């Protein structure tokens, strides 16, 4: 249910075409809520059909011209309703953690290398978030919108810091495990 609300948020920030939304998802919203180009276009059609957004009139009629959309009052009301509603946290689902649990019964082959790869990826993501923070949230950025957007970014920074700390600990733990390739008790 959150993709339509992510799109409404993005359109309220700036009326956009589907292509522009896809690019914005890749650069900002996509850090915490991903969507494919097809999902965005399908959702735009649905939101327009429900009267929550509308295509802006084209400045010059042209075949194949990209449509830009804006949020209608009903869309703003829906986003405000959704924002104000409470929602329970979703249970954690992480493939790496499931694979680590499986390694306990089938053997650890390949897991340590993947933990190192994940550590490198999380370190790179943290560096990117910190660069965004330095670039976009320096002094003088104190509006409500800036402060709330910075909170979202801080969540990303804190999550990446958690994963880096946890992966570092996990790799240290792997360094103390006895050599094991196959299932426990098989060798």
PDB file of C-alpha atoms in Angstrom:
ATOM      1  CA  UNK A   1       0.000   0.000   0.000  1.00  0.00           C
ATOM      2  CA  UNK A   2       2.955   2.357   0.441  1.00  0.00           C
ATOM      3  CA  UNK A   3       4.000   2.823  -3.194  1.00  0.00           C
ATOM      4  CA  UNK A   4       1.021   5.092  -3.970  1.00  0.00           C
ATOM      5  CA  UNK A   5       1.870   7.144  -0.898  1.00  0.00           C
ATOM      6  CA  UNK A   6       5.530   7.378  -1.926  1.00  0.00           C
ATOM      7  CA  UNK A   7       4.393   8.648  -5.333  1.00  0.00           C
ATOM      8  CA  UNK A   8       1.957  11.141  -3.795  1.00  0.00           C
ATOM      9  CA  UNK A   9       4.771  12.420  -1.562  1.00  0.00           C
ATOM     10  CA  UNK A  10       7.146  12.809  -4.489  1.00  0.00           C
ATOM     11  CA  UNK A  11       4.505  14.592  -6.594  1.00  0.00           C
ATOM     12  CA  UNK A  12       3.645  16.971  -3.755  1.00  0.00           C
ATOM     13  CA  UNK A  13       7.330  17.825  -3.479  1.00  0.00           C
ATOM     14  CA  UNK A  14       7.442  18.487  -7.229  1.00  0.00           C
ATOM     15  CA  UNK A  15       5.002  17.688 -10.077  1.00  0.00           C
ATOM     16  CA  UNK A  16       6.805  15.168 -12.287  1.00  0.00           C
ATOM     17  CA  UNK A  17       6.519  12.779 -15.184  1.00  0.00           C
ATOM     18  CA  UNK A  18       6.785   9.033 -14.697  1.00  0.00           C
ATOM     19  CA  UNK A  19      10.362   9.128 -15.989  1.00  0.00           C
ATOM     20  CA  UNK A  20      11.240  11.951 -13.592  1.00  0.00           C
ATOM     21  CA  UNK A  21       9.680   9.967 -10.723  1.00  0.00           C
ATOM     22  CA  UNK A  22      11.743   6.914 -11.667  1.00  0.00           C
ATOM     23  CA  UNK A  23      14.900   9.024 -11.582  1.00  0.00           C
ATOM     24  CA  UNK A  24      13.918  10.543  -8.228  1.00  0.00           C
ATOM     25  CA  UNK A  25      13.243   7.062  -6.836  1.00  0.00           C
ATOM     26  CA  UNK A  26      16.726   6.059  -7.977  1.00  0.00           C
ATOM     27  CA  UNK A  27      18.300   9.095  -6.258  1.00  0.00           C
ATOM     28  CA  UNK A  28      16.352   9.612  -3.057  1.00  0.00           C
ATOM     29  CA  UNK A  29      13.128   7.783  -2.212  1.00  0.00           C
ATOM     30  CA  UNK A  30      14.644   4.584  -3.596  1.00  0.00           C
ATOM     31  CA  UNK A  31      17.095   4.467  -0.724  1.00  0.00           C
ATOM     32  CA  UNK A  32      14.242   3.366   1.517  1.00  0.00           C
ATOM     33  CA  UNK A  33      11.384   2.447  -0.859  1.00  0.00           C
ATOM     34  CA  UNK A  34      12.183   0.949  -4.243  1.00  0.00           C
ATOM     35  CA  UNK A  35       9.948   0.656  -7.277  1.00  0.00           C
ATOM     36  CA  UNK A  36      10.502  -0.273 -10.901  1.00  0.00           C
ATOM     37  CA  UNK A  37       9.688   2.003 -13.819  1.00  0.00           C
ATOM     38  CA  UNK A  38       6.708  -0.247 -14.672  1.00  0.00           C
ATOM     39  CA  UNK A  39       5.371  -0.189 -11.103  1.00  0.00           C
ATOM     40  CA  UNK A  40       5.526   3.608 -11.035  1.00  0.00           C
ATOM     41  CA  UNK A  41       3.689   3.970 -14.359  1.00  0.00           C
ATOM     42  CA  UNK A  42       1.055   1.402 -13.351  1.00  0.00           C
ATOM     43  CA  UNK A  43       0.518   3.238 -10.044  1.00  0.00           C
ATOM     44  CA  UNK A  44       0.297   6.636 -11.784  1.00  0.00           C
ATOM     45  CA  UNK A  45      -2.536   5.272 -13.934  1.00  0.00           C
ATOM     46  CA  UNK A  46      -4.315   3.898 -10.887  1.00  0.00           C
ATOM     47  CA  UNK A  47      -3.897   7.126  -8.891  1.00  0.00           C
ATOM     48  CA  UNK A  48      -5.197   9.143 -11.831  1.00  0.00           C
ATOM     49  CA  UNK A  49      -8.149   6.770 -12.225  1.00  0.00           C
ATOM     50  CA  UNK A  50      -9.002   7.222  -8.542  1.00  0.00           C
ATOM     51  CA  UNK A  51      -8.943  11.015  -8.907  1.00  0.00           C
ATOM     52  CA  UNK A  52      -5.962  11.489  -6.600  1.00  0.00           C
ATOM     53  CA  UNK A  53      -3.651  12.956  -9.263  1.00  0.00           C
ATOM     54  CA  UNK A  54      -4.055  14.449 -12.710  1.00  0.00           C
ATOM     55  CA  UNK A  55      -1.887  14.871 -15.742  1.00  0.00           C
ATOM     56  CA  UNK A  56      -0.898  18.474 -16.232  1.00  0.00           C
ATOM     57  CA  UNK A  57      -1.996  19.999 -19.529  1.00  0.00           C
ATOM     58  CA  UNK A  58       0.806  19.950 -22.090  1.00  0.00           C
ATOM     59  CA  UNK A  59       2.207  23.325 -23.098  1.00  0.00           C
ATOM     60  CA  UNK A  60       2.175  22.219 -26.718  1.00  0.00           C
ATOM     61  CA  UNK A  61       0.282  19.175 -27.924  1.00  0.00           C
ATOM     62  CA  UNK A  62       2.794  16.643 -29.193  1.00  0.00           C
ATOM     63  CA  UNK A  63       2.530  12.944 -29.823  1.00  0.00           C
ATOM     64  CA  UNK A  64       4.633  10.868 -27.435  1.00  0.00           C
ATOM     65  CA  UNK A  65       5.254  13.801 -25.094  1.00  0.00           C
ATOM     66  CA  UNK A  66       5.788  12.747 -21.498  1.00  0.00           C
ATOM     67  CA  UNK A  67       2.958  13.610 -19.116  1.00  0.00           C
ATOM     68  CA  UNK A  68       3.668  15.378 -15.864  1.00  0.00           C
ATOM     69  CA  UNK A  69       1.381  14.777 -12.912  1.00  0.00           C
ATOM     70  CA  UNK A  70       0.262  16.799  -9.924  1.00  0.00           C
ATOM     71  CA  UNK A  71      -1.591  15.826  -6.781  1.00  0.00           C
ATOM     72  CA  UNK A  72      -5.250  16.805  -6.496  1.00  0.00           C
ATOM     73  CA  UNK A  73      -6.876  17.787  -3.168  1.00  0.00           C
ATOM     74  CA  UNK A  74      -8.208  14.225  -2.768  1.00  0.00           C
ATOM     75  CA  UNK A  75      -4.649  12.912  -3.148  1.00  0.00           C
ATOM     76  CA  UNK A  76      -3.331  15.327  -0.535  1.00  0.00           C
ATOM     77  CA  UNK A  77      -6.147  14.260   1.822  1.00  0.00           C
ATOM     78  CA  UNK A  78      -5.339  10.575   1.267  1.00  0.00           C
ATOM     79  CA  UNK A  79      -1.651  11.187   1.979  1.00  0.00           C
ATOM     80  CA  UNK A  80      -2.500  13.147   5.128  1.00  0.00           C
ATOM     81  CA  UNK A  81      -4.855  10.346   6.264  1.00  0.00           C
ATOM     82  CA  UNK A  82      -2.174   7.709   5.657  1.00  0.00           C
ATOM     83  CA  UNK A  83       0.542   9.777   7.362  1.00  0.00           C
ATOM     84  CA  UNK A  84      -1.602  10.262  10.482  1.00  0.00           C
ATOM     85  CA  UNK A  85      -2.613   6.590  10.766  1.00  0.00           C
ATOM     86  CA  UNK A  86      -0.631   4.293  13.034  1.00  0.00           C
ATOM     87  CA  UNK A  87       1.151   1.274  11.637  1.00  0.00           C
ATOM     88  CA  UNK A  88       2.945  -1.540  13.418  1.00  0.00           C
ATOM     89  CA  UNK A  89       6.574  -2.276  12.518  1.00  0.00           C
ATOM     90  CA  UNK A  90       7.017  -4.992   9.916  1.00  0.00           C
ATOM     91  CA  UNK A  91       8.910  -8.144  10.892  1.00  0.00           C
ATOM     92  CA  UNK A  92      12.526  -8.224   9.718  1.00  0.00           C
ATOM     93  CA  UNK A  93      13.130 -10.268   6.558  1.00  0.00           C
ATOM     94  CA  UNK A  94      16.762 -10.535   5.549  1.00  0.00           C
ATOM     95  CA  UNK A  95      18.128 -13.202   3.209  1.00  0.00           C
ATOM     96  CA  UNK A  96      21.673 -12.909   4.580  1.00  0.00           C
ATOM     97  CA  UNK A  97      20.487 -13.700   8.113  1.00  0.00           C
ATOM     98  CA  UNK A  98      18.461 -16.652   6.838  1.00  0.00           C
ATOM     99  CA  UNK A  99      21.510 -17.930   4.901  1.00  0.00           C
ATOM    100  CA  UNK A 100      23.640 -17.628   8.025  1.00  0.00           C
ATOM    101  CA  UNK A 101      21.072 -19.658   9.968  1.00  0.00           C
ATOM    102  CA  UNK A 102      21.074 -22.260   7.186  1.00  0.00           C
ATOM    103  CA  UNK A 103      24.885 -22.365   7.261  1.00  0.00           C
ATOM    104  CA  UNK A 104      24.628 -23.598  10.840  1.00  0.00           C
ATOM    105  CA  UNK A 105      23.094 -26.826   9.526  1.00  0.00           C
ATOM    106  CA  UNK A 106      24.592 -27.246   6.037  1.00  0.00           C
ATOM    107  CA  UNK A 107      28.046 -25.706   6.435  1.00  0.00           C
ATOM    108  CA  UNK A 108      29.621 -22.299   6.088  1.00  0.00           C
ATOM    109  CA  UNK A 109      31.167 -22.556   2.634  1.00  0.00           C
ATOM    110  CA  UNK A 110      30.884 -19.213   0.815  1.00  0.00           C
ATOM    111  CA  UNK A 111      29.272 -17.330   3.686  1.00  0.00           C
ATOM    112  CA  UNK A 112      32.396 -15.614   5.016  1.00  0.00           C
ATOM    113  CA  UNK A 113      33.253 -14.212   1.579  1.00  0.00           C
ATOM    114  CA  UNK A 114      29.702 -12.932   1.205  1.00  0.00           C
ATOM    115  CA  UNK A 115      29.824 -11.320   4.649  1.00  0.00           C
ATOM    116  CA  UNK A 116      32.965  -9.458   3.492  1.00  0.00           C
ATOM    117  CA  UNK A 117      31.185  -8.422   0.280  1.00  0.00           C
ATOM    118  CA  UNK A 118      28.203  -7.152   2.279  1.00  0.00           C
ATOM    119  CA  UNK A 119      30.541  -5.222   4.586  1.00  0.00           C
ATOM    120  CA  UNK A 120      32.082  -3.483   1.570  1.00  0.00           C
ATOM    121  CA  UNK A 121      28.640  -2.649   0.147  1.00  0.00           C
ATOM    122  CA  UNK A 122      27.402  -1.222   3.467  1.00  0.00           C
ATOM    123  CA  UNK A 123      30.586   0.832   3.867  1.00  0.00           C
ATOM    124  CA  UNK A 124      30.058   2.300   0.384  1.00  0.00           C
ATOM    125  CA  UNK A 125      26.387   3.070   1.129  1.00  0.00           C
ATOM    126  CA  UNK A 126      27.328   4.742   4.418  1.00  0.00           C
ATOM    127  CA  UNK A 127      29.896   6.893   2.614  1.00  0.00           C
ATOM    128  CA  UNK A 128      27.224   7.912   0.078  1.00  0.00           C
ATOM    129  CA  UNK A 129      24.734   8.802   2.830  1.00  0.00           C
ATOM    130  CA  UNK A 130      27.345  10.856   4.671  1.00  0.00           C
ATOM    131  CA  UNK A 131      28.176  12.695   1.438  1.00  0.00           C
ATOM    132  CA  UNK A 132      24.474  13.495   0.953  1.00  0.00           C
ATOM    133  CA  UNK A 133      24.229  14.642   4.561  1.00  0.00           C
ATOM    134  CA  UNK A 134      27.208  16.962   4.188  1.00  0.00           C
ATOM    135  CA  UNK A 135      25.984  18.318   0.843  1.00  0.00           C
ATOM    136  CA  UNK A 136      22.278  18.711   1.612  1.00  0.00           C
ATOM    137  CA  UNK A 137      21.946  19.231   5.347  1.00  0.00           C
ATOM    138  CA  UNK A 138      24.526  21.778   6.406  1.00  0.00           C
ATOM    139  CA  UNK A 139      23.890  24.892   8.435  1.00  0.00           C
ATOM    140  CA  UNK A 140      20.872  26.952   7.534  1.00  0.00           C
ATOM    141  CA  UNK A 141      18.762  23.912   6.553  1.00  0.00           C
ATOM    142  CA  UNK A 142      16.299  24.154   9.412  1.00  0.00           C
ATOM    143  CA  UNK A 143      12.840  24.089   7.819  1.00  0.00           C
ATOM    144  CA  UNK A 144      10.396  21.400   8.930  1.00  0.00           C
ATOM    145  CA  UNK A 145      10.801  19.686   5.545  1.00  0.00           C
ATOM    146  CA  UNK A 146      14.621  19.751   5.824  1.00  0.00           C
ATOM    147  CA  UNK A 147      14.574  18.427   9.373  1.00  0.00           C
ATOM    148  CA  UNK A 148      12.198  15.562   8.576  1.00  0.00           C
ATOM    149  CA  UNK A 149      14.094  14.609   5.412  1.00  0.00           C
ATOM    150  CA  UNK A 150      17.306  14.659   7.452  1.00  0.00           C
ATOM    151  CA  UNK A 151      15.692  12.279   9.965  1.00  0.00           C
ATOM    152  CA  UNK A 152      15.015   9.830   7.118  1.00  0.00           C
ATOM    153  CA  UNK A 153      18.632  10.126   5.991  1.00  0.00           C
ATOM    154  CA  UNK A 154      19.825   9.647   9.593  1.00  0.00           C
ATOM    155  CA  UNK A 155      17.842   6.391   9.711  1.00  0.00           C
ATOM    156  CA  UNK A 156      19.790   5.218   6.667  1.00  0.00           C
ATOM    157  CA  UNK A 157      23.092   6.291   8.241  1.00  0.00           C
ATOM    158  CA  UNK A 158      22.230   4.532  11.496  1.00  0.00           C
ATOM    159  CA  UNK A 159      21.134   1.338   9.700  1.00  0.00           C
ATOM    160  CA  UNK A 160      24.325   1.236   7.642  1.00  0.00           C
ATOM    161  CA  UNK A 161      26.365   1.823  10.815  1.00  0.00           C
ATOM    162  CA  UNK A 162      24.504  -1.055  12.485  1.00  0.00           C
ATOM    163  CA  UNK A 163      25.213  -3.399   9.563  1.00  0.00           C
ATOM    164  CA  UNK A 164      28.888  -2.428   9.448  1.00  0.00           C
ATOM    165  CA  UNK A 165      29.239  -3.064  13.185  1.00  0.00           C
ATOM    166  CA  UNK A 166      27.316  -6.343  13.013  1.00  0.00           C
ATOM    167  CA  UNK A 167      29.206  -7.614   9.939  1.00  0.00           C
ATOM    168  CA  UNK A 168      32.538  -6.706  11.545  1.00  0.00           C
ATOM    169  CA  UNK A 169      31.514  -8.687  14.633  1.00  0.00           C
ATOM    170  CA  UNK A 170      30.262 -11.606  12.494  1.00  0.00           C
ATOM    171  CA  UNK A 171      33.569 -11.753  10.589  1.00  0.00           C
ATOM    172  CA  UNK A 172      35.487 -11.717  13.870  1.00  0.00           C
ATOM    173  CA  UNK A 173      33.302 -14.620  15.017  1.00  0.00           C
ATOM    174  CA  UNK A 174      34.011 -16.488  11.777  1.00  0.00           C
ATOM    175  CA  UNK A 175      37.721 -16.095  12.534  1.00  0.00           C
ATOM    176  CA  UNK A 176      37.254 -18.148  15.715  1.00  0.00           C
ATOM    177  CA  UNK A 177      35.155 -20.956  14.185  1.00  0.00           C
ATOM    178  CA  UNK A 178      36.744 -24.329  13.505  1.00  0.00           C
ATOM    179  CA  UNK A 179      37.242 -25.077   9.797  1.00  0.00           C
ATOM    180  CA  UNK A 180      34.013 -26.489   8.375  1.00  0.00           C
ATOM    181  CA  UNK A 181      32.844 -26.880   4.797  1.00  0.00           C
ATOM    182  CA  UNK A 182      30.002 -29.396   4.853  1.00  0.00           C
ATOM    183  CA  UNK A 183      27.178 -29.995   7.301  1.00  0.00           C
ATOM    184  CA  UNK A 184      28.138 -30.139  10.976  1.00  0.00           C
ATOM    185  CA  UNK A 185      29.178 -33.647  11.975  1.00  0.00           C
ATOM    186  CA  UNK A 186      29.764 -34.720   8.329  1.00  0.00           C
ATOM    187  CA  UNK A 187      33.540 -34.389   8.340  1.00  0.00           C
TER     188      UNK A 187
END
